[in-house]
Amino acid sequence: MPLVRLDAEDDSDGWRAAARALALAEIPPDRISWQVGDAPADLFADAPGPLPPPVAGAQFGVPRRFVDLAESVILHSDPQRFSLLYAMLMRLRREPGLIGDEADPLLRRLEDLAKSVRRDIHKMRAFLRFREAPDDDGEPRFIAWFEPEHHILRANAGFFVRRFATMRWSILTPRGSLHWDGDTVLEGPPASREDAPEGDPIEAVWKTYYGSTFNPARLKIDMMTKEMPRKYWKNMPETALVPGLIAAAQRRESQMIATAHAAPPVHANAAKALEALREEGAHCTRCPLWKPATQTVFGEGPADARLMFVGEQPGDQEDLAGHPFVGPAGQLFDRALAEAGVDRAAAYVTNAVKHFKFERRGKRRIHERPNAGEITACRWWIDQERQIVKPALTVALGATAAHSLLGKAVTLSKLRGAPIALPDGSEGWVTVHPSFLLRLPDEARRAEEYAAFVTDLRRIGERVAALA
């Protein structure tokens, strides 16, 4: 029995080269043994040897769908995956239409393997959490521990390099490790859970944010544990809050229902419509800003919020986190809202432009204001959000948001502090963006403007209550 030894568990190039040579030589699947690295060989297999010599002039093609399928299946942990793919390859040479036969047992099994790999890739991207720890040179390094089910670590490297390009990070897993220094990705040996740090100060901020945005009315425990399996919980700081939040959900939900009795009727499908819009927005390509950005940062908050805040665009931290107003400007915004007595959890918070626009300077990504064309392109999303949420009052934070809300460039100082009648019958207000306050170099001026901002928010809160 011929033995093919591959270099690694995810050696797709090695499998493809060997499979092509073996198929051209008409070697049947049941006569081949596949091994990886120094793993023990089949007792009945031959010693590893050269592949069959090329057949002069012989070549063949396979459907693109099979190529894509094979790239995913090879990352699976099933030791039979190489032989299963080769068996499908040999059958496709005789039956090219087989790739479209969804009832074929072999194709269905391969599709199941590929689906499991794609799910594992998604889980790693969604549930991996970095924790800050000093490196050997004293510089900060962000380290994450993850336990993938399949051999997806190298396949996911490009995603994390693009998403966290300016950080120095390490991803440790039982199957190997990756280390990024800002220029190069290095591979390392398998690690253990003890090699990763337990926590850092940022986790307290993240837990506060997670707890403040947790909506008991949308709690579906079965769906939550299906999408976020408990085995990943131990690596995610926010999951420590989940049992307590679930325990309190019934009480909070009852309070929300009691409050809703006094509120105008809300369309029953608003939350689902907003969720569908968010999913559609994740694939937005209406302007070129989607290309360099990490992801679409959509609005968040109750689907029946009476108050909506519209900012300019996500910043660097929002682009990485995927949530609006979580960076320095968002933290200042939260402080001002608290001083003004406005509950952020009851408001819908979004941005006029959904992708981060920036100019890269070395390893830094410097904010760049969106232009009129980009604001116009994104108005489709903000208009949809407003039509679904139907806020009684919408607040434009800064000139870009005011441009988006009113459909034209305006001067903030002429509109600030007074209600604006919007075409849909609701009310608009304009004030500054919290990032404006952060950029003021003079401390006295910054304190003065901050106080004016809090005054605006307090008046807005009182106005929302009056409109109820």
XYZ file of C-alpha atoms in Angstrom:
468
model
C 0.000 0.000 0.000
C 1.610 3.342 -1.056
C 2.209 5.737 1.821
C 1.932 9.516 1.341
C 3.430 11.526 4.172
C 2.257 15.144 4.461
C 4.260 17.855 6.225
C 1.479 19.069 8.532
C -2.147 18.495 9.499
C -3.195 21.451 7.292
C -0.812 20.677 4.403
C -3.268 21.385 1.583
C -0.511 22.010 -0.984
C 1.075 18.651 -0.183
C -2.238 16.813 -0.427
C -3.131 18.535 -3.709
C 0.234 17.680 -5.344
C 0.096 14.070 -4.182
C -3.561 13.593 -5.104
C -2.994 14.926 -8.628
C -0.019 12.627 -9.240
C -1.801 9.592 -7.790
C -4.991 10.277 -9.748
C -3.091 10.610 -13.035
C -1.457 7.282 -12.255
C -4.938 5.806 -11.616
C -4.024 4.640 -8.091
C -7.336 3.637 -6.423
C -8.230 5.270 -3.071
C -8.187 2.019 -1.094
C -4.542 1.440 -1.996
C -3.222 4.670 -0.476
C -2.331 5.414 3.136
C -2.083 9.067 4.231
C 0.106 10.070 7.170
C 1.078 13.423 8.697
C 4.607 14.261 9.819
C 6.042 11.734 12.220
C 2.693 10.198 13.105
C 2.738 6.380 13.279
C 2.323 4.824 9.858
C -0.220 2.198 8.827
C 1.182 -1.267 9.578
C 0.278 -2.414 6.088
C 1.618 0.672 4.315
C 4.795 0.826 2.306
C 7.618 3.084 3.373
C 7.189 6.663 2.109
C 8.469 6.951 -1.400
C 8.426 9.250 -4.399
C 5.134 10.061 -6.065
C 4.310 8.347 -9.367
C 6.212 9.964 -12.270
C 4.268 12.541 -14.322
C 2.271 11.102 -17.210
C 3.318 12.905 -20.377
C 0.566 15.240 -21.606
C -1.910 14.078 -18.979
C -3.874 16.659 -17.035
C -7.359 17.146 -15.650
C -9.463 19.809 -14.012
C -11.958 19.753 -11.155
C -14.934 22.008 -10.373
C -14.150 25.145 -8.405
C -16.605 24.007 -5.744
C -14.473 20.948 -5.050
C -11.346 23.089 -4.702
C -13.093 25.288 -2.132
C -14.513 22.236 -0.375
C -11.102 20.579 -0.157
C -9.465 23.697 1.321
C -11.895 23.575 4.246
C -12.050 19.790 4.697
C -8.269 19.480 4.968
C -8.401 21.659 8.104
C -10.724 19.171 9.840
C -9.365 16.942 12.619
C -10.881 13.759 11.129
C -7.913 11.512 10.160
C -9.969 10.101 7.267
C -10.303 13.487 5.525
C -7.401 13.001 3.093
C -8.642 9.645 1.831
C -12.260 10.869 1.642
C -11.229 13.840 -0.491
C -9.125 11.633 -2.740
C -12.045 9.239 -3.197
C -14.250 12.172 -4.234
C -11.532 13.427 -6.599
C -11.342 10.053 -8.357
C -15.134 9.907 -8.716
C -15.269 13.475 -10.083
C -12.912 12.468 -12.873
C -15.567 10.042 -14.051
C -18.666 11.995 -12.971
C -18.047 15.777 -13.100
C -21.730 16.430 -12.276
C -21.368 14.602 -8.960
C -20.346 17.842 -7.240
C -23.949 19.042 -7.610
C -25.574 15.864 -6.291
C -26.569 16.928 -2.779
C -27.915 13.438 -2.046
C -24.559 11.724 -2.575
C -23.413 10.337 0.832
C -19.725 11.106 0.287
C -20.391 14.674 -0.814
C -22.715 15.211 2.154
C -20.076 13.891 4.557
C -17.447 16.224 3.085
C -19.865 19.154 3.268
C -20.479 18.355 6.948
C -16.737 18.351 7.622
C -16.325 21.678 5.813
C -19.243 23.174 7.722
C -17.684 22.138 11.027
C -14.401 23.800 10.034
C -16.132 27.035 8.998
C -17.992 27.073 12.311
C -14.731 26.585 14.216
C -13.145 29.480 12.291
C -16.103 31.696 13.148
C -15.937 30.733 16.832
C -12.254 31.558 17.002
C -12.811 34.992 15.464
C -15.785 35.707 17.710
C -14.688 34.263 21.070
C -10.939 34.789 21.193
C -10.029 37.384 23.853
C -6.630 39.061 24.191
C -5.217 39.947 27.602
C -2.389 42.430 28.030
C 0.886 41.238 29.558
C 4.439 42.677 29.533
C 6.781 41.135 26.985
C 10.430 40.223 27.666
C 11.437 43.731 26.545
C 8.887 45.388 28.846
C 6.617 46.416 25.977
C 2.945 45.412 26.116
C 1.900 42.236 24.317
C -1.626 40.919 24.018
C -1.968 37.183 24.546
C -4.974 34.990 23.858
C -5.700 31.366 24.646
C -8.019 29.351 22.401
C -8.806 25.662 21.937
C -9.833 25.041 18.319
C -11.493 21.777 17.384
C -9.700 21.646 14.037
C -6.434 22.719 12.400
C -7.567 26.300 11.727
C -4.823 28.303 13.421
C -2.740 29.161 10.338
C -5.836 29.592 8.189
C -7.010 32.309 10.603
C -3.660 34.136 10.833
C -4.467 36.618 8.048
C -7.708 37.655 9.732
C -6.035 38.523 13.038
C -3.119 40.277 11.332
C -5.537 42.525 9.440
C -7.760 43.146 12.425
C -5.046 43.771 15.007
C -2.273 45.094 12.769
C -1.035 47.691 15.252
C -0.916 45.390 18.291
C 1.816 42.949 19.227
C -0.042 39.751 19.973
C 0.281 36.022 20.509
C -2.374 33.368 20.038
C -1.702 30.202 22.025
C -3.463 26.916 21.337
C -2.858 23.208 22.068
C -2.217 22.778 18.321
C 0.437 25.504 17.956
C 0.907 29.223 18.436
C 1.202 32.420 16.389
C 3.166 35.536 17.306
C 2.767 38.929 15.544
C 5.264 41.747 16.135
C 3.688 44.295 13.769
C 5.673 43.119 10.750
C 5.967 39.340 10.760
C 3.965 36.332 11.889
C 6.030 33.639 13.556
C 4.792 30.137 14.306
C 5.526 28.448 17.609
C 4.944 25.121 19.360
C 1.735 24.076 21.105
C 1.029 25.805 24.418
C -1.004 25.169 27.534
C -3.637 27.239 29.306
C -1.134 28.157 32.024
C 1.033 29.979 29.441
C -1.667 32.649 28.951
C -2.425 35.437 31.474
C -5.672 35.350 33.439
C -6.883 38.937 33.179
C -6.025 42.611 32.794
C -7.500 46.026 33.712
C -9.303 46.381 30.360
C -11.604 43.509 31.328
C -13.315 45.625 33.982
C -14.247 48.212 31.321
C -15.442 45.517 28.928
C -17.566 43.866 31.636
C -19.157 47.196 32.499
C -20.022 47.786 28.859
C -21.358 44.251 28.362
C -23.498 44.454 31.465
C -24.925 47.857 30.518
C -25.950 46.691 27.034
C -27.414 43.322 28.120
C -31.080 43.330 27.173
C -33.173 40.794 29.146
C -36.106 41.150 26.736
C -33.934 39.601 23.995
C -32.557 36.797 26.166
C -32.873 33.345 24.567
C -30.729 31.006 26.625
C -30.909 28.070 24.206
C -29.897 30.226 21.249
C -27.175 31.937 23.253
C -25.547 28.678 24.370
C -25.882 27.280 20.847
C -24.139 30.274 19.307
C -21.693 30.720 22.183
C -20.984 27.198 23.542
C -20.077 27.045 27.221
C -16.654 25.542 26.519
C -15.509 28.977 25.278
C -16.857 30.827 28.308
C -13.787 30.325 30.487
C -11.696 32.386 28.045
C -14.147 35.300 27.775
C -14.274 37.890 30.580
C -17.879 38.936 29.965
C -19.226 35.399 30.410
C -18.526 35.603 34.148
C -21.460 38.043 34.233
C -23.881 35.840 32.307
C -25.272 33.680 35.173
C -26.051 36.776 37.227
C -27.547 38.606 34.263
C -29.734 35.628 33.406
C -30.882 35.354 37.032
C -31.879 39.018 36.989
C -33.399 38.886 33.500
C -36.906 37.920 34.620
C -37.108 40.805 37.057
C -35.756 43.323 34.538
C -38.027 42.010 31.815
C -41.066 42.450 34.071
C -40.020 46.024 34.733
C -39.623 46.699 31.008
C -43.072 45.218 30.283
C -44.626 47.350 33.006
C -42.981 50.440 31.538
C -44.081 49.496 28.031
C -47.749 49.605 29.109
C -47.488 53.388 29.264
C -45.569 53.719 26.007
C -46.941 53.939 22.458
C -47.359 50.582 20.688
C -44.198 49.287 19.080
C -44.127 47.191 15.924
C -43.711 43.580 17.013
C -41.161 42.833 14.299
C -38.960 45.882 14.888
C -36.237 43.953 16.694
C -36.142 41.279 13.982
C -36.108 43.920 11.249
C -33.237 45.689 12.962
C -31.324 42.443 13.318
C -31.862 41.654 9.634
C -30.704 45.147 8.703
C -27.599 44.723 10.861
C -26.802 41.435 9.122
C -27.254 43.050 5.720
C -25.113 46.004 6.758
C -22.261 43.655 7.671
C -21.747 43.105 3.936
C -22.122 46.759 2.858
C -20.001 47.879 -0.096
C -21.902 51.075 -0.920
C -18.682 53.128 -0.745
C -14.956 52.225 -0.706
C -14.630 52.605 3.076
C -15.474 48.920 3.634
C -12.159 47.799 2.112
C -9.630 49.034 4.728
C -12.043 48.830 7.676
C -12.098 45.753 9.890
C -15.861 45.464 9.911
C -19.157 47.332 9.727
C -19.983 48.940 13.072
C -23.752 49.072 13.260
C -26.001 50.851 15.734
C -26.941 49.286 19.072
C -29.762 49.751 21.534
C -33.436 48.907 22.046
C -35.478 48.608 18.840
C -38.152 50.770 20.454
C -35.838 53.443 21.855
C -37.417 56.888 22.211
C -34.014 58.537 21.904
C -31.409 57.994 19.185
C -27.869 59.354 19.145
C -26.052 59.593 15.803
C -22.289 60.039 15.858
C -19.883 60.554 12.981
C -18.184 57.205 12.329
C -16.534 54.406 14.365
C -13.041 55.132 15.617
C -10.047 52.851 15.888
C -11.291 50.926 18.936
C -14.864 50.732 17.655
C -13.560 49.317 14.376
C -11.773 46.547 16.278
C -14.543 45.865 18.796
C -17.451 46.098 16.341
C -19.484 48.274 18.747
C -20.211 52.029 18.591
C -18.886 54.496 21.167
C -16.595 52.191 23.177
C -13.326 54.138 22.696
C -12.141 57.318 24.490
C -14.925 59.453 22.950
C -17.480 56.819 23.936
C -16.225 56.775 27.515
C -16.495 60.573 27.673
C -19.975 60.291 26.163
C -21.000 57.795 28.872
C -19.709 60.099 31.616
C -21.582 63.093 30.227
C -24.789 61.061 29.867
C -24.508 59.891 33.476
C -24.043 63.474 34.703
C -27.008 64.571 32.603
C -29.196 61.788 33.983
C -29.728 60.119 30.586
C -29.723 56.294 30.495
C -27.587 55.131 27.587
C -29.040 51.601 27.812
C -32.469 53.052 26.921
C -31.135 54.903 23.852
C -30.194 53.678 20.393
C -26.633 54.711 19.561
C -25.317 54.645 16.021
C -23.112 56.487 13.535
C -23.781 58.378 10.307
C -21.034 56.342 8.585
C -20.661 52.670 9.463
C -17.030 52.056 8.505
C -13.880 53.533 10.047
C -12.156 55.981 7.684
C -8.521 56.492 8.536
C -5.090 57.354 7.224
C -2.326 54.945 8.176
C 0.809 56.570 9.596
C 3.293 53.882 10.444
C 1.501 51.516 12.783
C -1.134 54.088 13.746
C -4.526 54.595 12.106
C -5.406 58.282 12.195
C -9.066 59.284 11.990
C -10.089 60.973 8.743
C -13.445 62.729 8.380
C -15.853 61.138 5.857
C -16.680 63.188 2.795
C -20.115 64.162 1.470
C -20.276 61.188 -0.909
C -19.536 58.720 1.885
C -22.116 60.357 4.150
C -24.696 60.160 1.379
C -23.879 56.508 0.651
C -24.392 55.597 4.315
C -27.623 57.597 4.696
C -29.444 54.544 3.358
C -28.542 52.673 6.562
C -29.255 55.451 9.013
C -32.599 56.160 7.340
C -33.505 52.469 7.676
C -32.497 52.458 11.337
C -34.659 55.530 12.048
C -37.631 54.053 10.167
C -37.472 50.877 12.262
C -36.698 52.387 15.675
C -38.921 55.446 15.159
C -37.267 57.569 17.865
C -39.224 60.537 19.155
C -35.991 62.497 19.285
C -32.780 62.070 17.271
C -29.580 63.780 18.370
C -26.868 64.529 15.818
C -23.470 64.536 17.529
C -21.256 66.769 15.383
C -21.335 68.210 11.878
C -21.128 64.906 10.005
C -24.106 63.479 11.888
C -26.065 66.715 11.338
C -25.248 66.533 7.616
C -26.557 62.986 7.530
C -29.689 63.730 9.550
C -30.660 66.917 7.657
C -29.384 65.954 4.203
C -27.082 68.960 3.824
C -24.042 70.571 5.392
C -25.014 72.838 8.307
C -23.359 75.099 10.879
C -23.661 73.564 14.347
C -23.626 76.876 16.214
C -26.764 78.020 14.359
C -28.781 74.905 15.210
C -27.435 73.820 18.574
C -29.730 73.868 21.577
C -33.098 74.069 19.821
C -35.492 71.425 18.469
C -35.612 70.833 14.708
C -38.758 69.489 13.053
C -37.860 66.440 10.948
C -39.860 65.340 7.868
C -41.145 62.187 9.618
C -42.771 64.267 12.364
C -40.169 63.496 15.007
C -37.752 65.952 16.530
C -34.046 66.492 15.916
C -31.391 68.109 18.076
C -27.808 69.016 17.315
C -24.811 69.206 19.634
C -21.082 68.578 19.462
C -19.402 65.209 19.115
C -17.553 64.075 22.282
C -14.337 63.666 20.273
C -14.435 67.438 19.730
C -14.001 67.853 23.478
C -11.055 65.449 23.539
C -9.251 67.430 20.851
C -9.436 70.790 22.654
C -5.894 71.641 23.799
C -6.869 74.276 26.387
C -8.016 72.735 29.670
C -10.260 75.647 30.667
C -11.952 75.682 27.269
C -12.353 71.909 27.440
C -14.070 72.133 30.832
C -16.353 74.898 29.553
C -17.354 72.962 26.453
C -17.874 69.765 28.445
C -20.261 71.557 30.796
C -22.174 72.901 27.780
C -22.325 69.372 26.348
C -23.770 67.999 29.600
C -26.310 70.832 29.592
C -27.363 69.875 26.058
C -27.772 66.240 27.071
C -29.755 67.158 30.166
C -32.162 69.286 28.095
C -32.443 66.456 25.558
C -33.297 64.001 28.323
C -35.965 66.321 29.679
C -37.357 66.835 26.187
C -37.641 63.082 25.561
C -39.527 62.704 28.819
C -41.863 65.525 27.789
C -42.528 63.864 24.412
C -43.463 60.546 26.014
